[in-house]
CSV table of C-alpha atoms in Angstrom, one decimal:
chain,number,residue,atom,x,y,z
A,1066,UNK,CA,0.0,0.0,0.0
A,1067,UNK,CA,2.5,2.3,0.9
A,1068,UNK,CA,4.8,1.5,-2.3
A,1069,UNK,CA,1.2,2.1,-4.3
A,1070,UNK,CA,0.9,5.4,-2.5
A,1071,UNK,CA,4.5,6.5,-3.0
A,1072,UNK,CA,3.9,5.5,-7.1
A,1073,UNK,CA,1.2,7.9,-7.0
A,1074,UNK,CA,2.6,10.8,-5.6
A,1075,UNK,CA,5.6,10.8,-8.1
A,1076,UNK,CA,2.6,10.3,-10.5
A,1077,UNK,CA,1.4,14.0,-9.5
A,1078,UNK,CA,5.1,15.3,-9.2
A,1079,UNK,CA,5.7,14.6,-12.6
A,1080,UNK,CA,2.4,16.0,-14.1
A,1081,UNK,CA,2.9,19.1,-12.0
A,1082,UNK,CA,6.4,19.7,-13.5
A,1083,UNK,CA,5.0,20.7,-16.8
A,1084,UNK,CA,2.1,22.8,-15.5
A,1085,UNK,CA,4.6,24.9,-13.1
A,1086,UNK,CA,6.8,25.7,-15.8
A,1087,UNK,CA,3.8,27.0,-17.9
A,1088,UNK,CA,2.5,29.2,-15.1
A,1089,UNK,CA,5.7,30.4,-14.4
A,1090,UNK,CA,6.7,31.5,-18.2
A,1091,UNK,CA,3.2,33.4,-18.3
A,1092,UNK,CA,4.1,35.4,-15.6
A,1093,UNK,CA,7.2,36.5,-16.5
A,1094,UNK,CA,5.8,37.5,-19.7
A,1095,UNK,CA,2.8,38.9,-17.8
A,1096,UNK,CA,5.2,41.1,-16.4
A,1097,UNK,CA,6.9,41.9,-19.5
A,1098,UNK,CA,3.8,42.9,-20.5
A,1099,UNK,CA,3.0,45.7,-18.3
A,1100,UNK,CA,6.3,47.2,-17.8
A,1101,UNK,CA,6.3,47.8,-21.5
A,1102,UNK,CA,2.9,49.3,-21.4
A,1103,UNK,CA,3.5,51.7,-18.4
A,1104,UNK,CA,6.5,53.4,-20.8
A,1105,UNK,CA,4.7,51.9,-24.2
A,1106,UNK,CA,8.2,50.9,-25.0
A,1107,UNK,CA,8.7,48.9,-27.9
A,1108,UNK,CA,12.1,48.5,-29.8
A,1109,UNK,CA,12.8,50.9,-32.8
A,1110,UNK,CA,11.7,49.4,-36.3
A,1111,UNK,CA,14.1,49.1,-39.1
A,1112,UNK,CA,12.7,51.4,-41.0
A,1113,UNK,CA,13.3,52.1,-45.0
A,1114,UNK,CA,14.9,55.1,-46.5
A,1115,UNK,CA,13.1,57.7,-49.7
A,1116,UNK,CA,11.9,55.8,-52.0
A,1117,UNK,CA,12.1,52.3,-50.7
A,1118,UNK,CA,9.7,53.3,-48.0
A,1119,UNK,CA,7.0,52.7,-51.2
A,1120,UNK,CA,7.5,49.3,-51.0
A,1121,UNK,CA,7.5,48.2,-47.2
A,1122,UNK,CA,4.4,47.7,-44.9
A,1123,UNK,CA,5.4,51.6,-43.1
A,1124,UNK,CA,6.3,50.4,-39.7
A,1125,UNK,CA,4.8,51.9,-36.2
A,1126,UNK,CA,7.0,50.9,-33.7
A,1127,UNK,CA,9.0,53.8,-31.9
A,1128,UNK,CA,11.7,53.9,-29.5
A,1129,UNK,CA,10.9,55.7,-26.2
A,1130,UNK,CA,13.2,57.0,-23.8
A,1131,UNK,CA,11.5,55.0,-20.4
A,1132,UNK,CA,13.1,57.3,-18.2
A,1133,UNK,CA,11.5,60.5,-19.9
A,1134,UNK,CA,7.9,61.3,-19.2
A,1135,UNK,CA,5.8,64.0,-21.1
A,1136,UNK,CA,4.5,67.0,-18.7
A,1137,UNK,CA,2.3,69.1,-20.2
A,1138,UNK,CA,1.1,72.5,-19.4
A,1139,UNK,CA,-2.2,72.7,-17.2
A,1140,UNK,CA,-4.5,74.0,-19.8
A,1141,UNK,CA,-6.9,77.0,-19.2
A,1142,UNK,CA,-10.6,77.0,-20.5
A,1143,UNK,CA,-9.6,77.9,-23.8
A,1144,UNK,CA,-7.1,75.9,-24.2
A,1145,UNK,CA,-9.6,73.3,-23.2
A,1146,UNK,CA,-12.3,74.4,-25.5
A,1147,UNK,CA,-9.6,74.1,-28.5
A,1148,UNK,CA,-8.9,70.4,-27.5
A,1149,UNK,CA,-12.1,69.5,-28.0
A,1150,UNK,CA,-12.8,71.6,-31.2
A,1151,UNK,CA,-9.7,69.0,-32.3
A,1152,UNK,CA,-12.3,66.6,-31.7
A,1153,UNK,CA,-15.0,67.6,-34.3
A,1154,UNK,CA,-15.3,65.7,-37.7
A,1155,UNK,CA,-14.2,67.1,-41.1
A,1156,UNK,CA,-16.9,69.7,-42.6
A,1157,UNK,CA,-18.4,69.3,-46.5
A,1158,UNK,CA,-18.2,65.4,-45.7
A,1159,UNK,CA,-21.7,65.2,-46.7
A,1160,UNK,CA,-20.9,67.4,-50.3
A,1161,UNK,CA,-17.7,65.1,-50.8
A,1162,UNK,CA,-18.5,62.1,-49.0
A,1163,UNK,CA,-15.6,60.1,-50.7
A,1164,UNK,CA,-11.8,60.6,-51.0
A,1165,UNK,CA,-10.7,58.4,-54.1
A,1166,UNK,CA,-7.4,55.8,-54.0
A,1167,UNK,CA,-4.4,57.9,-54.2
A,1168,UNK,CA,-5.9,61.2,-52.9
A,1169,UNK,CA,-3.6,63.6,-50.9
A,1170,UNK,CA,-4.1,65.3,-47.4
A,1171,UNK,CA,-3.5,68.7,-47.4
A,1172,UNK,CA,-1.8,70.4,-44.0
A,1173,UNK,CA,-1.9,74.2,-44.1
A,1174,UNK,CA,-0.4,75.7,-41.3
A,1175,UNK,CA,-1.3,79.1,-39.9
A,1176,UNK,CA,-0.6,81.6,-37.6
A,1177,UNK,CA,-2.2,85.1,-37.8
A,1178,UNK,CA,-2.0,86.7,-41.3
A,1179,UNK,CA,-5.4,86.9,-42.6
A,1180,UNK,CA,-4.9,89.1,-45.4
A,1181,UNK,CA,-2.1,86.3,-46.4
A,1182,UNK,CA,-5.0,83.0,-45.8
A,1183,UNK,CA,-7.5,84.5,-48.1
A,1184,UNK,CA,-5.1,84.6,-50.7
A,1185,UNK,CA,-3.9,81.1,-50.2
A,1186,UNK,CA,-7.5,79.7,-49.1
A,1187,UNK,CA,-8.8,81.2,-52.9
A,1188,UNK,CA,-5.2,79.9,-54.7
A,1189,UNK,CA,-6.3,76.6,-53.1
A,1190,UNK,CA,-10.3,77.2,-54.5
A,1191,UNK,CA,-8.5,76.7,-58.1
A,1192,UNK,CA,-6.9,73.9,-57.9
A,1193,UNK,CA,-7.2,71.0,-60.2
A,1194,UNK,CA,-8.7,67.7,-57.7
A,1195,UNK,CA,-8.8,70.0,-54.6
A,1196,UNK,CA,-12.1,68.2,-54.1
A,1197,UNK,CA,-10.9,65.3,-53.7
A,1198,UNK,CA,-8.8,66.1,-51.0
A,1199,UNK,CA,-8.5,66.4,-47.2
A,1200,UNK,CA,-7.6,69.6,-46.0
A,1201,UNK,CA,-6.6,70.1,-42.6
A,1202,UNK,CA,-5.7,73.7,-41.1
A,1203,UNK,CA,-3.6,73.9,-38.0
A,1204,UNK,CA,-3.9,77.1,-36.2
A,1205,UNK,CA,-0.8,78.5,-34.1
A,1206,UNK,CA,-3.0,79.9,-31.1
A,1207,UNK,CA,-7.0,81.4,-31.9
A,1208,UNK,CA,-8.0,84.3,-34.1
A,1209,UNK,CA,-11.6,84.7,-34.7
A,1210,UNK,CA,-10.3,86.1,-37.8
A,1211,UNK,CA,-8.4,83.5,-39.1
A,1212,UNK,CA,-11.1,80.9,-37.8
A,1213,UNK,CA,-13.9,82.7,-39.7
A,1214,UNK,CA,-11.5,82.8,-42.9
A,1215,UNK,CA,-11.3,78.4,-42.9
A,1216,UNK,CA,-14.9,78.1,-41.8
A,1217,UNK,CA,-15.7,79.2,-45.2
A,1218,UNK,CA,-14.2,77.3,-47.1
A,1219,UNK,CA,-16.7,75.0,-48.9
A,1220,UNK,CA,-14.8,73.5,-52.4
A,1221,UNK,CA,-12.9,70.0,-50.0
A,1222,UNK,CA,-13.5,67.8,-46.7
A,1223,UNK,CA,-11.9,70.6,-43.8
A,1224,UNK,CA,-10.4,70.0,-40.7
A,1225,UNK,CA,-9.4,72.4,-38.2
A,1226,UNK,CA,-6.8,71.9,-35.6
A,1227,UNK,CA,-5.7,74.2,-32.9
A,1228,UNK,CA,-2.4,74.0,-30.9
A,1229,UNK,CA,-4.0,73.5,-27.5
A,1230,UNK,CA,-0.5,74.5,-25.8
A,1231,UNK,CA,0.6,77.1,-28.1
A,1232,UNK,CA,2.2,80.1,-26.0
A,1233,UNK,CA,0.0,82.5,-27.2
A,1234,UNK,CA,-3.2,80.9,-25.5
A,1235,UNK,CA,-1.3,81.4,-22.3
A,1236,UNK,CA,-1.0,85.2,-21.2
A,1237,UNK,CA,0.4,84.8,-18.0
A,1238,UNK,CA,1.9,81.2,-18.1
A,1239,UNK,CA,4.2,79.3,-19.5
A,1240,UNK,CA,4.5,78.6,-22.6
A,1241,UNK,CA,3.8,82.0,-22.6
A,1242,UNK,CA,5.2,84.8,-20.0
A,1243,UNK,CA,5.2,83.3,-16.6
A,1244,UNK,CA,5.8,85.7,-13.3
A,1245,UNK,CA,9.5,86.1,-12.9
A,1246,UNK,CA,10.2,84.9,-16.3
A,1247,UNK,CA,14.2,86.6,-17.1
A,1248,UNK,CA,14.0,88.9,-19.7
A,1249,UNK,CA,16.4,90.1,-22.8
A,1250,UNK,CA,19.5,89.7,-21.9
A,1251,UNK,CA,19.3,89.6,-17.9
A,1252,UNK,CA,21.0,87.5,-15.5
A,1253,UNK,CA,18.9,85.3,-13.5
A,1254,UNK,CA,21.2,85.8,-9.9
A,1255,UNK,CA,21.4,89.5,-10.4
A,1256,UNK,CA,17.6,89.8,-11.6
A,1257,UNK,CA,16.2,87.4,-9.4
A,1258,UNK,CA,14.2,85.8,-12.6
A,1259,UNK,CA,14.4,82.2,-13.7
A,1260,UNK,CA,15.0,81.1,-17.5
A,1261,UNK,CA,18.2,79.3,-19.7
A,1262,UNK,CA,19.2,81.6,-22.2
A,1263,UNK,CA,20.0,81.0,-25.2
A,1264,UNK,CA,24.3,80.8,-26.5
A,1265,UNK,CA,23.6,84.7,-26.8
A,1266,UNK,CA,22.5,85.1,-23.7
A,1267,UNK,CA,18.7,85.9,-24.9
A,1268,UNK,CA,16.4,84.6,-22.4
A,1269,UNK,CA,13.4,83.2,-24.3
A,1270,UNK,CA,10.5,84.7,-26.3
A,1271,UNK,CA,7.3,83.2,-26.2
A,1272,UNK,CA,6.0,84.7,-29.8
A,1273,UNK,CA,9.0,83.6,-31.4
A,1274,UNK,CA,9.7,80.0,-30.3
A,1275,UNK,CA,6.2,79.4,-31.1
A,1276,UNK,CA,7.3,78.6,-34.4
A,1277,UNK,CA,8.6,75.7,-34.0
A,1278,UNK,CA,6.4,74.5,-31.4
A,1279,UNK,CA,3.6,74.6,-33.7
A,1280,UNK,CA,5.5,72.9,-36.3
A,1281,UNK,CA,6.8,69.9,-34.2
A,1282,UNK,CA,3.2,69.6,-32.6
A,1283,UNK,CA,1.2,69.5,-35.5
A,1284,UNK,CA,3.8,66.9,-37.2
A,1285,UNK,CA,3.1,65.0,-33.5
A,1286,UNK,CA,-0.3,65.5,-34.0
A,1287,UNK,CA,-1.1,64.6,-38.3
A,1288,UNK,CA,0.5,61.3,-38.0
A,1289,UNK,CA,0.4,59.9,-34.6
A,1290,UNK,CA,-2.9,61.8,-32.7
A,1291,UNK,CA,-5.7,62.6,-35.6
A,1292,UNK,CA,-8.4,59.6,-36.3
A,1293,UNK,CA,-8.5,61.4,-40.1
A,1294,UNK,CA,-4.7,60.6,-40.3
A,1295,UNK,CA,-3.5,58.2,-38.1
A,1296,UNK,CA,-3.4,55.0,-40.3
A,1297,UNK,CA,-2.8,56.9,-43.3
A,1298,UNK,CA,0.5,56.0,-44.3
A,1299,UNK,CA,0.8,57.3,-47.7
A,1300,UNK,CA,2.1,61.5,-48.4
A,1301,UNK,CA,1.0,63.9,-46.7
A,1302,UNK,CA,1.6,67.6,-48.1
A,1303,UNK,CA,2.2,70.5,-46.3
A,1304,UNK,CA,2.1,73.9,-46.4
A,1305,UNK,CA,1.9,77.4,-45.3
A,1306,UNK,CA,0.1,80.4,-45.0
A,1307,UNK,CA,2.1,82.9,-47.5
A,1308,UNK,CA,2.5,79.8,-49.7
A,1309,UNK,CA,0.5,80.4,-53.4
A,1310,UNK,CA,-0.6,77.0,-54.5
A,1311,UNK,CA,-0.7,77.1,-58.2
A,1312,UNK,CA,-3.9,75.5,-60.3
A,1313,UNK,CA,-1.2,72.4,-61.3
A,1314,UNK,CA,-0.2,71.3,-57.8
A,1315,UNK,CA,-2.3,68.5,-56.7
A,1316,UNK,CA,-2.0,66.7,-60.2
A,1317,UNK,CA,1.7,67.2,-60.4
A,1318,UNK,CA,2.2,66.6,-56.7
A,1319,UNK,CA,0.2,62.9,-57.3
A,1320,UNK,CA,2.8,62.4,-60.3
A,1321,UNK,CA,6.0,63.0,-58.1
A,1322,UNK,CA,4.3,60.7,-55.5
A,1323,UNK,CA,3.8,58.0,-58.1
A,1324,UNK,CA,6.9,58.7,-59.9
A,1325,UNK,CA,9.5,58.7,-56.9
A,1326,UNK,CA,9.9,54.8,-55.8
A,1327,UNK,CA,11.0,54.6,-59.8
A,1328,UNK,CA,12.8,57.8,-60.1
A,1329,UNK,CA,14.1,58.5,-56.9
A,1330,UNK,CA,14.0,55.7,-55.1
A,1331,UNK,CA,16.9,57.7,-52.7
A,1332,UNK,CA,14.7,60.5,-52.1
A,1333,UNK,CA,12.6,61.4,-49.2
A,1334,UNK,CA,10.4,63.6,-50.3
A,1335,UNK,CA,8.7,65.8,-53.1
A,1336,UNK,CA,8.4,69.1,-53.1
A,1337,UNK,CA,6.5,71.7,-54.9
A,1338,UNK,CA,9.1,74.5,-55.6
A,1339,UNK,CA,12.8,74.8,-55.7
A,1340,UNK,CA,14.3,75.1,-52.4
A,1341,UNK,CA,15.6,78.5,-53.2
A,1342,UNK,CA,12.2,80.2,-52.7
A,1343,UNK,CA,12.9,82.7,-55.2
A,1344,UNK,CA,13.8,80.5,-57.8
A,1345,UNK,CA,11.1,79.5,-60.3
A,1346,UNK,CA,12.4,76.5,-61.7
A,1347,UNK,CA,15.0,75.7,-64.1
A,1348,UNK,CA,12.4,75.0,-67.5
A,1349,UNK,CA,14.2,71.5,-68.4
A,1350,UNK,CA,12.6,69.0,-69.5
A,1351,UNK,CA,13.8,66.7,-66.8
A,1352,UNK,CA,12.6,65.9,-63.1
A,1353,UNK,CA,15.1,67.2,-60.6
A,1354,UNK,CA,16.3,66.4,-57.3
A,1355,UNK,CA,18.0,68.4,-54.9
A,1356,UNK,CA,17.8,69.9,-51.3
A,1357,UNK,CA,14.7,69.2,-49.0
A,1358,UNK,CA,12.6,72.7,-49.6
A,1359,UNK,CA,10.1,74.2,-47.2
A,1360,UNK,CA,7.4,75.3,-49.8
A,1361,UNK,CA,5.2,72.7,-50.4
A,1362,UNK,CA,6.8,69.4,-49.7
A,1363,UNK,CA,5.4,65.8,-48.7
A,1364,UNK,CA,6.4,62.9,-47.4
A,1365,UNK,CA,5.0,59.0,-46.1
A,1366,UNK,CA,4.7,57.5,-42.7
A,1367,UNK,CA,8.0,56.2,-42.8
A,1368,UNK,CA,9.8,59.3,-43.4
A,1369,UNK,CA,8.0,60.7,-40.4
A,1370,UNK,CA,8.9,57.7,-38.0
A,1371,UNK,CA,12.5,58.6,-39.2
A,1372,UNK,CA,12.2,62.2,-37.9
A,1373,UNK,CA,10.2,61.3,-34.9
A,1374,UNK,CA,13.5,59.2,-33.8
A,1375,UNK,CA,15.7,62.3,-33.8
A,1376,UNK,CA,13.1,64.4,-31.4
A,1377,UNK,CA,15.8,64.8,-28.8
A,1378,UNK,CA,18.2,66.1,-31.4
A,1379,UNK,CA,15.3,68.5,-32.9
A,1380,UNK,CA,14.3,69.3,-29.7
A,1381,UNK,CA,17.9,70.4,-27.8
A,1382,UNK,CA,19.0,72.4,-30.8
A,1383,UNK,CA,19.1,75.8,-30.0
A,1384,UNK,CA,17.2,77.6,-32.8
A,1385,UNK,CA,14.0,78.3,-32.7
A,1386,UNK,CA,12.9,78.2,-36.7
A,1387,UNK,CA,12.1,74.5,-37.4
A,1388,UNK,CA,13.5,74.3,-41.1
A,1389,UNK,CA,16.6,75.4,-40.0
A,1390,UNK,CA,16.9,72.9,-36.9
A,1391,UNK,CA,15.8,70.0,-39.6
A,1392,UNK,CA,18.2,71.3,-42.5
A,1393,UNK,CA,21.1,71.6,-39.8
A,1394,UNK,CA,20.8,68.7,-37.2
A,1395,UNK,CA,18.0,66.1,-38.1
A,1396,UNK,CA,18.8,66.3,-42.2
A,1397,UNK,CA,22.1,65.5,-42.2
A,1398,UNK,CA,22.1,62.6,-39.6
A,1399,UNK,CA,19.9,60.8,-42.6
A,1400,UNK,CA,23.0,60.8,-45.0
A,1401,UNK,CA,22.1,62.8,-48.2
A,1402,UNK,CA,18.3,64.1,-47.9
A,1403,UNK,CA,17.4,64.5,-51.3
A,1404,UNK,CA,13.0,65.4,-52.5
A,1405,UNK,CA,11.7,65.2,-55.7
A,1406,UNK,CA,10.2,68.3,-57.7
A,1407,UNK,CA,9.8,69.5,-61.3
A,1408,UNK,CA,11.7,72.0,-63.4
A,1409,UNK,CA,8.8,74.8,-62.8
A,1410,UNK,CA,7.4,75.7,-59.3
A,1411,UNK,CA,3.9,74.4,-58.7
A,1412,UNK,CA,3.8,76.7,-55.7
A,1413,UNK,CA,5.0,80.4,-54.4
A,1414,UNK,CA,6.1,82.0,-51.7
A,1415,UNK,CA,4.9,85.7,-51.7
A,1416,UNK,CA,4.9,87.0,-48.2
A,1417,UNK,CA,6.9,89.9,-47.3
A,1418,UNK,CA,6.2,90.1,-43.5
A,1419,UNK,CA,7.7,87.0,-41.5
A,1420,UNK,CA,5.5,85.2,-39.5
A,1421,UNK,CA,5.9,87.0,-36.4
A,1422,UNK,CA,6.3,90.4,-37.7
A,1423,UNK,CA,3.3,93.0,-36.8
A,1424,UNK,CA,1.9,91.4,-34.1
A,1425,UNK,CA,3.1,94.1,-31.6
A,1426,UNK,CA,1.4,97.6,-31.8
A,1427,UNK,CA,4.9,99.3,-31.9
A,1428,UNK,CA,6.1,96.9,-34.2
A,1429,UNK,CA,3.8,97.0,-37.2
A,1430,UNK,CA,5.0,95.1,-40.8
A,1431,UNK,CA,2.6,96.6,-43.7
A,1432,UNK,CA,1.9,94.4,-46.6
A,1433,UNK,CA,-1.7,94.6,-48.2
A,1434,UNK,CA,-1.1,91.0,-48.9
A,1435,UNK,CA,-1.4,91.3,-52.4
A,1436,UNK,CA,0.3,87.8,-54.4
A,1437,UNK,CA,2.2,89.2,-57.2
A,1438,UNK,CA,2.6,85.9,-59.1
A,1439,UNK,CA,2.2,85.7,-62.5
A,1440,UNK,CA,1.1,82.1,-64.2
A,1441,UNK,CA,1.4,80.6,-67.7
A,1442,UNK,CA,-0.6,78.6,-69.2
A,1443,UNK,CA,1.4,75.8,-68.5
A,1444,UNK,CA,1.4,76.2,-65.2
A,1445,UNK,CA,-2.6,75.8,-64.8
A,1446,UNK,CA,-2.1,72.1,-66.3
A,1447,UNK,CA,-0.3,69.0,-65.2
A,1448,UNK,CA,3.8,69.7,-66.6
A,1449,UNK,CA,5.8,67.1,-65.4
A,1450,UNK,CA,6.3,64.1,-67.9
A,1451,UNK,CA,6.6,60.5,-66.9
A,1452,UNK,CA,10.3,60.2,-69.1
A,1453,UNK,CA,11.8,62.7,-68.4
A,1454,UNK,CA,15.6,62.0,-66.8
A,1455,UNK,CA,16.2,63.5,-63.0
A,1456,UNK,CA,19.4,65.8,-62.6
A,1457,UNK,CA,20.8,65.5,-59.0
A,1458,UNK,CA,22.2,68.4,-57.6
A,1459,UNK,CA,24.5,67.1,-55.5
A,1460,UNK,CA,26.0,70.4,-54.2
A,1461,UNK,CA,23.2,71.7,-51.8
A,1462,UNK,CA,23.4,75.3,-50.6
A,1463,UNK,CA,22.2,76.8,-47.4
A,1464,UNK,CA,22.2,75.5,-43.8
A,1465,UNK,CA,23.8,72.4,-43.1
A,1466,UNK,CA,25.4,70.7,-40.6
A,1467,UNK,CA,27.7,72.5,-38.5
A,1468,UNK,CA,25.5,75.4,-38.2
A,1469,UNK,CA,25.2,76.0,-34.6
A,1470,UNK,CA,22.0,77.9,-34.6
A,1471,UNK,CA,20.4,81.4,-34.4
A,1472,UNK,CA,19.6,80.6,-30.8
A,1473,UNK,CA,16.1,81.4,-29.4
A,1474,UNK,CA,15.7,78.1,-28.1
A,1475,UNK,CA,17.9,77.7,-25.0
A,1476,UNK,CA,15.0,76.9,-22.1
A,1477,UNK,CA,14.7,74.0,-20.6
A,1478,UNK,CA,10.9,74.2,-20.4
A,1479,UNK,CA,10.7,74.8,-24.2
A,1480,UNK,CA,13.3,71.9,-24.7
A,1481,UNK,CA,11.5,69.6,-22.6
A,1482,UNK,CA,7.5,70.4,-24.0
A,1483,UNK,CA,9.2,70.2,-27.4
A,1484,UNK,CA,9.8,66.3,-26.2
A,1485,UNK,CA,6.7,66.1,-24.5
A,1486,UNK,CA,4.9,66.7,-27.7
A,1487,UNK,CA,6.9,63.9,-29.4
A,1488,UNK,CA,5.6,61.8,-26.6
A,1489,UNK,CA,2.3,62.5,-25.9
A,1490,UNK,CA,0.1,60.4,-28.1
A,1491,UNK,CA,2.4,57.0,-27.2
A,1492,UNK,CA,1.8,57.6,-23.4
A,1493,UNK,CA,-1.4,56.7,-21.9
A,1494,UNK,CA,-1.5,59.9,-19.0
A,1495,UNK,CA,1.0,62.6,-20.4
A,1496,UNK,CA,1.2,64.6,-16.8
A,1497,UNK,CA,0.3,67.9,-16.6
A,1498,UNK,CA,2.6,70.8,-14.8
């Protein structure tokens, strides 16, 4: 009896064995599990470069920093109100209730140059296929003005998006001027203020490193926050304000888009202008590729995810335009950024005040806004062919790397919400300051 009982009790042991081990491999990955979720950590993907991106399954994976967590700013009632605006589905749905295969989404970014958004806003009423087309207008703080402007736009789908945390819905707070802030040039000990400056010594400027907080939230925002974007993974297009989109753009962005895996396939973008912005094209009868412009240029998912992995590098640079900070730090850690465009500008830059320019009362920048651009014929038609060769131009002008900056952008705080923003849609609570 007792050698029976002894038989079965190894019986159990060794059944057990194999149970024990299963229990104990689900809770270590169990626990896996939930550490990775509290940072949403996962591994950065091998991502494609240009052109190849076209032919690979874009990939969503992101490397975070676990020991970095986003703190936002505590938002005030309009800030609030704005967030949920952000909410609200595109308008003229119902008039163009379908957005065909191989349509582009449109991002125009403002600020507050209303005389400059009617003239883009009615450039944009021209175009060839605007209809069938998302557009999406990100606001750099509110403007009744500029809000009225893009609620009447009726010819496309429209989106409107409003920089919850942009420094000039804060008066008296950070991002915009807090109490004891340090300004100009002063020193912090001797002024008793608090503030980094910048390698000039300039304390910060909340209407000036707006800029590129807009910029960098919006980009946050388009591909990794909006329920119109987020799974889109195909070019988006951006562009500005002062930017005159000619009646050609949409059809001869679509062409560069379709043409650049075969063309390109080293190139990271297309753009719809020469990077010189005064230059209107060189006439050939060949595509060209060059320099990364600013005026109307798109680019896929995986070209983003590639940008979003240099945020600490975009973010610590101290200069506070966000063209420059790309052309100078995160450009050039790609290798050779080259974008696609034509030989004649499909778009035009024809403001003469900069953006933040005439917003003080002593400080006032007159332009009536009028567009002085002059279009041919051909430029009111598709004008990009197919054949045609591409000329690289290899020798790229302008700021590169080594350039250490114009500065602006020496704060902490601004350094740190500039990360936050790059965070904020892959944490589950970004905290609030």
């Amino acid at each position: 009896m007792a050698t029976g009982s002894s038989h079965h009790r190894a019986r159990l042991r060794t059944r057990a064995a194999p149970l024990l081990v299963v229990v104990v491999l689900a809770v270590l990955v169990l626990t896996a599990l939930l550490r990775a979720s509290r940072h949403d950590f996962v591994p950065p993907a091998r991502v494609a470069v240009g052109g190849d991106a076209n032919h690979t399954i874009p990939q969503r994976k992101i490397l975070l920093d676990p020991d970095f967590t986003p703190r936002l700013p505590r938002q005030n009632a309009l800030s609030l109100s704005l967030s949920q605006r952000n909410l609200l589905p595109p308008r003229n749905a119902a008039r163009f209730p379908r957005l065909p295969q191989g349509h582009l989404k449109i991002v125009l970014y403002v600020h507050n140059r209303p005389h400059y958004l009617r003239l883009v806003v009615d450039s944009l009423s021209r175009v060839d296929g605007i209809e069938e087309a998302l557009l999406i207008v990100s606001h750099d703080g509110y403007f009744p003005e500029m809000d009225k402007i893009v609620r009447g736009i009726t010819f496309c789908q429209v989106k409107q998006i409003f920089a919850p945390y942009s420094p000039h819905l804060f008066p008296d707070a950070f991002p915009g001027v807090s109490s004891g802030d340090c300004q100009g040039k002063a020193k912090a000990a001797e002024k008793q203020c608090h503030g980094d400056p910048d390698q000039y010594g300039n304390h910060r400027s909340p209407r000036i490193v707006s800029l590129k907080h807009h910029w960098w939230w919006m980009m946050n925002t388009v591909w990794d926050g909006l329920e119109e974007t987020r799974d889109f993974d195909e070019h988006i297009l951006f562009i500005e304000e002062d930017h005159y989109i000619f009646p050609n753009a949409y059809r001869n962005a679509q062409l560069l888009v379709e043409l650049k895996p075969r063309k390109c396939p080293q190139c990271y973008a297309i753009n719809l202008a020469p990077s010189d912005v005064k230059a209107k094209g060189e006439g050939w009868e060949s595509l060209i590729a060059e320099k990364m412009g600013n005026i109307g240029y798109a680019f896929n998912r995986t070209v983003w995810r590639k940008i979003h992995a240099k945020a600490k590098q975009f973010c610590n640079f101290d200069e506070y335009n966000w063209d420059i900070t790309m052309w100078a730090t995160v450009y050039p850690s790609f290798g050779s950024v080259y974008s696609l465009r034509g030989p004649r500008r499909s778009a035009a830059h024809f403001g003469k005040c900069g953006l933040h320019q005439g917003q003080g009362s002593s400080n006032v920048c007159v332009d009536n806004g009028e567009a002085a651009v002059e279009l041919d014929a051909i430029d009111k038609v598709p004008n990009i062919k197919a054949n045609w060769p591409v000329h690289i131009i290899k020798k790229q002008e302008g700021y590169q790397a080594g350039f250490k900056g114009w500065g602006g952008w020496g704060d902490r705080r601004d350094q740190e919400l500039c990360l936050s923003f790059a965070y904020m849609y892959h944490f589950k609570d970004p905290l609030s300051a």
